Short mmCIF file of C-alpha atoms in Angstrom, two decimals:
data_model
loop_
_atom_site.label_atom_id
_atom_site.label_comp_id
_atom_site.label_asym_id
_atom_site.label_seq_id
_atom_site.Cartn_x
_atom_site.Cartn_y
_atom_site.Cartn_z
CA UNK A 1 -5.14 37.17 56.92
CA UNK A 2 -7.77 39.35 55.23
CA UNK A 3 -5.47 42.36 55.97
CA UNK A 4 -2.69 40.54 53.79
CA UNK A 5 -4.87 40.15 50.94
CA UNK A 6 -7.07 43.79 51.10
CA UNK A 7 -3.27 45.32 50.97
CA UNK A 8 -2.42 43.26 47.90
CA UNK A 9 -5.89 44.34 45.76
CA UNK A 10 -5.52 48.09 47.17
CA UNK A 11 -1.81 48.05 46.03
CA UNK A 12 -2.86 46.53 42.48
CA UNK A 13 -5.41 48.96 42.48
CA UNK A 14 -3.63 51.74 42.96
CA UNK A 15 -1.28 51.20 40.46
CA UNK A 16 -3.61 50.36 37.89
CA UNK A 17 -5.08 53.66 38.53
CA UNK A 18 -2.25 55.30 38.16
CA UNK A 19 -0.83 54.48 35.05
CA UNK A 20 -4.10 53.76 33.17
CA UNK A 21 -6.36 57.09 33.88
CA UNK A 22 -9.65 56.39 34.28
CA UNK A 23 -9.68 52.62 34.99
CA UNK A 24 -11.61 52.43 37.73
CA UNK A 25 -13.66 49.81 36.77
CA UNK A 26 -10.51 47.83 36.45
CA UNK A 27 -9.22 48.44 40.09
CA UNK A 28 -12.50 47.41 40.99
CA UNK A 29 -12.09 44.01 39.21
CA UNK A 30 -8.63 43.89 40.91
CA UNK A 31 -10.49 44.03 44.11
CA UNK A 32 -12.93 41.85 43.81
CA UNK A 33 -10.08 39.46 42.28
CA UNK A 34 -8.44 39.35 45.38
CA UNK A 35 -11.42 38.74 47.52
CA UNK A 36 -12.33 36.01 45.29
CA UNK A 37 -8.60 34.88 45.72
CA UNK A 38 -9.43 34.90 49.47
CA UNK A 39 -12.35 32.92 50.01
CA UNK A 40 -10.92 30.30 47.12
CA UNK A 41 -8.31 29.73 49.54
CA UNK A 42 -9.91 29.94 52.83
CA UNK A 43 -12.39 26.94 51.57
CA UNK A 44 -8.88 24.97 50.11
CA UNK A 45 -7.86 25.34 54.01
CA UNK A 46 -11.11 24.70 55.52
CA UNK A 47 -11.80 21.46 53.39
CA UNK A 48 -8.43 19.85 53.63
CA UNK A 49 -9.05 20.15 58.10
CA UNK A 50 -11.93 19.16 57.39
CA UNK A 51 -13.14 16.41 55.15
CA UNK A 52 -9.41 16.12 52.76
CA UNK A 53 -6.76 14.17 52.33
CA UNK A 54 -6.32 13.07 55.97
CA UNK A 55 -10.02 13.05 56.87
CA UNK A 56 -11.39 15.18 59.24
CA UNK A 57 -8.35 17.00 61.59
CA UNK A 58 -8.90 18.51 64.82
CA UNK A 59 -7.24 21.52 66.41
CA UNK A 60 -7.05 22.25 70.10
CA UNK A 61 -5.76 25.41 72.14
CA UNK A 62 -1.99 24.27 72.44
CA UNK A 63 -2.14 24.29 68.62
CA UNK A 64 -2.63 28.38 68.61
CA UNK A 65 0.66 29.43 68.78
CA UNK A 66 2.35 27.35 65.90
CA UNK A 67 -1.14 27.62 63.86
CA UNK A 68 -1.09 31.47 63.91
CA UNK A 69 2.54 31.72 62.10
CA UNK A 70 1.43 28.65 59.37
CA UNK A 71 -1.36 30.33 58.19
CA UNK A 72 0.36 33.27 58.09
CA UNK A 73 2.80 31.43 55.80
CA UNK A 74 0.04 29.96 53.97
CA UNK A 75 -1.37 33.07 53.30
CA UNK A 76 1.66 34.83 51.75
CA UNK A 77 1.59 31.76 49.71
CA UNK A 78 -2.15 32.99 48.31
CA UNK A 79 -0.86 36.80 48.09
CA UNK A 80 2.29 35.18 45.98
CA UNK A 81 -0.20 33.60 43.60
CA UNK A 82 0.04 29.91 44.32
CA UNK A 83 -2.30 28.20 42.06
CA UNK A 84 -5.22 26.02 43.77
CA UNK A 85 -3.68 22.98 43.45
CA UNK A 86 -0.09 23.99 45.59
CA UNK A 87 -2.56 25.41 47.84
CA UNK A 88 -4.27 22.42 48.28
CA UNK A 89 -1.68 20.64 48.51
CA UNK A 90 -0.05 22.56 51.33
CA UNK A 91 -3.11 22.97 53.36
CA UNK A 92 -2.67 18.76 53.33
CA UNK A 93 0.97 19.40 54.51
CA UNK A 94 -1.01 21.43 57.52
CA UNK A 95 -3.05 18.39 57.93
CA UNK A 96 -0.67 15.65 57.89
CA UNK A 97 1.69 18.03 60.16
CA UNK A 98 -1.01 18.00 62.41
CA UNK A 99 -1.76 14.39 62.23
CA UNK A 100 1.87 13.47 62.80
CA UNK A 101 1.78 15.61 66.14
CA UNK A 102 4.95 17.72 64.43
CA UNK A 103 2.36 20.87 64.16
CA UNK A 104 4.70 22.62 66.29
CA UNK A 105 7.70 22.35 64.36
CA UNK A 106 6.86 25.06 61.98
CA UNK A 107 10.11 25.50 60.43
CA UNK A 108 8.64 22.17 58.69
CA UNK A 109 5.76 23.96 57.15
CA UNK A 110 8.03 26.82 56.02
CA UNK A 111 10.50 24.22 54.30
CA UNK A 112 7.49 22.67 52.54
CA UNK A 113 5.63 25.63 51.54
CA UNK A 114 8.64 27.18 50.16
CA UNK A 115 9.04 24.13 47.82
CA UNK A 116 5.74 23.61 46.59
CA UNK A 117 3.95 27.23 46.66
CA UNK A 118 5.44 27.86 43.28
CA UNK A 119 6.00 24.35 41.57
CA UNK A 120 4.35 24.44 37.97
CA UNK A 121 1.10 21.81 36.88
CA UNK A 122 4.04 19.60 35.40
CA UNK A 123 7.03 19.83 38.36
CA UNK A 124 3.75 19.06 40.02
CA UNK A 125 3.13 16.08 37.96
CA UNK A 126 6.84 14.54 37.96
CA UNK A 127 6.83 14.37 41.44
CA UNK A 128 3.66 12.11 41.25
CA UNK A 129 5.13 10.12 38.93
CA UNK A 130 8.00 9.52 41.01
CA UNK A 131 6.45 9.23 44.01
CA UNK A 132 4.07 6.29 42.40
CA UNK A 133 7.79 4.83 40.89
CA UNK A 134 9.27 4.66 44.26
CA UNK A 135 6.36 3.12 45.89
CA UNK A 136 6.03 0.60 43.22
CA UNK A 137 9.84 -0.52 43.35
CA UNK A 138 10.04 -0.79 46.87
CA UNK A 139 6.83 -3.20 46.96
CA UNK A 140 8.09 -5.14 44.35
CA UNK A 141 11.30 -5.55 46.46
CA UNK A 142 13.50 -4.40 43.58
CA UNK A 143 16.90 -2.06 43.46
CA UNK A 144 15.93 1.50 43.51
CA UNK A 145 19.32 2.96 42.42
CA UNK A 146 19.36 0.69 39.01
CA UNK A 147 15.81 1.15 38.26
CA UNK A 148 13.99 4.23 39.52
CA UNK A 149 15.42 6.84 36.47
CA UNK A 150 14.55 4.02 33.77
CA UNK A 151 10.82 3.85 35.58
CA UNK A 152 10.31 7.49 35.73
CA UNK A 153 11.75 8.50 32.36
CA UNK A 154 9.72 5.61 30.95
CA UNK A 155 6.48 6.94 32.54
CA UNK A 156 6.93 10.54 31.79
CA UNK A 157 7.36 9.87 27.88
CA UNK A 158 3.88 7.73 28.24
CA UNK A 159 2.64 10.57 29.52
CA UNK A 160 3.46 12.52 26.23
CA UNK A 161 6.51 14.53 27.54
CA UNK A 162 9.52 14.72 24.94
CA UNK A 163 13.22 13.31 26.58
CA UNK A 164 14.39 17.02 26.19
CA UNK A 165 11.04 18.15 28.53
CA UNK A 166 11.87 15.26 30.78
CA UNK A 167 15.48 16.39 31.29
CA UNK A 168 14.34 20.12 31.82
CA UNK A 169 11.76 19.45 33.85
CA UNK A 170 13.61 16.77 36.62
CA UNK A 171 16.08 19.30 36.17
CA UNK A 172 14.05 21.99 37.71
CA UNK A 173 12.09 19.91 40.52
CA UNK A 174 15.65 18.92 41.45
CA UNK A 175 16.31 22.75 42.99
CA UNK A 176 13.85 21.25 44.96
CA UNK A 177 15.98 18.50 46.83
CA UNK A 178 13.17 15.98 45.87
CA UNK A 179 15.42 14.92 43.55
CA UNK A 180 19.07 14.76 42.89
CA UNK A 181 20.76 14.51 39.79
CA UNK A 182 23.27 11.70 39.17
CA UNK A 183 25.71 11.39 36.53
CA UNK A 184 26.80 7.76 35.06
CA UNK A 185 27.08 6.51 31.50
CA UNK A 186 27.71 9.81 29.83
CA UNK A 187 24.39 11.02 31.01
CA UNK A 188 22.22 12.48 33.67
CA UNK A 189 19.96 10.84 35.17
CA UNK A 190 17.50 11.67 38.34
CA UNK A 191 17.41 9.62 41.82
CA UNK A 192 14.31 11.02 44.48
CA UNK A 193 15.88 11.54 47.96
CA UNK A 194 14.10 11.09 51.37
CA UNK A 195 12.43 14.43 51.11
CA UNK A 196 10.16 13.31 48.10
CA UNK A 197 8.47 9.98 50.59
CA UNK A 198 8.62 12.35 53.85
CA UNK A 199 6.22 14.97 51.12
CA UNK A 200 4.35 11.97 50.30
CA UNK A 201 3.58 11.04 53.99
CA UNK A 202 1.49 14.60 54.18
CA UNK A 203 0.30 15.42 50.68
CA UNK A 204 -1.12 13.52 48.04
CA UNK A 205 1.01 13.83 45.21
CA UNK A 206 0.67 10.93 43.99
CA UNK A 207 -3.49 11.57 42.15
CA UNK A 208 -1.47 14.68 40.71
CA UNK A 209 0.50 12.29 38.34
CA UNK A 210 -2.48 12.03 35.72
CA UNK A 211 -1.99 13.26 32.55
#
């Protein structure tokens, strides 16, 4: 894992050097960027085993062999500039993986890591929303398919987001498969899908839908 990262900052480096003569001092700051970038995520991982989202989560020797090519994929994640939070949030998908006994099925980890590595603060923050939406219909007994989009959209413009913002954005998170668009009434509207309460099982999206 270090190797991954010590590539990256020499790379940066070199470039910088390169094209800007003389700016050493700034390959040096690329350097010690990355190693900061490093350790940042190493304690993200090391928390969420240990005292996160899923409390504390052993590993044993049979879990070697899958483990090896998830952190691996969690790393490239860090070198690909995930932001803290999508690296939190997919050390938790480690956890709950782990938790679920589906730690060896790491074609799993690669599906969710290659959804929510580069999600933005607010494709982060619709998901929340409609993760809390779903949750609330379904214990309230209600019909999803009439009132879910009415929910969401409802709660997004509380949380200060324009109607065009809200289209764009559901729009994005749906190249997702979180959710799906559906058209009715001379409009699109958004519906979540499985995916979004099988994410929910291992990640806490739901605290991300503050705003």
């Amino acid at each position: 894992m270090n190797r991954l990262v010590t590539y990256g900052g020499a790379l940066a480096s070199d470039i910088i050097s390169t094209v800007m003569p003389g700016a050493s001092t700034l390959a040096k700051f690329v350097d010690s960027y990355a190693e900061k970038k490093r350790k940042e995520a190493a304690d993200i991982f090391i928390n969420e085993v240990s005292q996160g989202y899923h409390g504390r989560i052993d590993f044993d020797e049979h879990d070697l062999d899958p483990l090896i090519g998830i952190v691996h994929r969690f790393w490239k994640a860090v070198e690909d500039g995930a932001a803290r939070e999508n690296l939190r949030l997919l050390a938790q998908v480690i956890a709950g993986l782990k938790k679920n006994k589906a730690l060896e099925d790491v074609d799993q980890f690669r599906k969710w890591a290659g959804i929510l590595e580069q999600l933005t603060r607010d494709e982060l923050l619709v998901l929340g929303k409609a993760l809390r939406v779903r949750r609330d219909i379904l214990n309230a007994g209600t019909d999803v398919a009439n009132d879910f989009w009415q929910r969401l959209e409802c709660s997004l413009e509380a949380a200060r987001y324009s109607k065009s913002e809200i289209g764009a954005l559901c729009a994005s998170v749906s190249r997702t498969g979180l959710l799906i668009p559906l058209s009715g009434f001379g409009a699109l509207t958004y519906m979540d899908t499985p995916w979004l309460e099988n994410l929910g099982k291992l990640a806490d999206l739901e605290n991300l839908s503050q705003r």
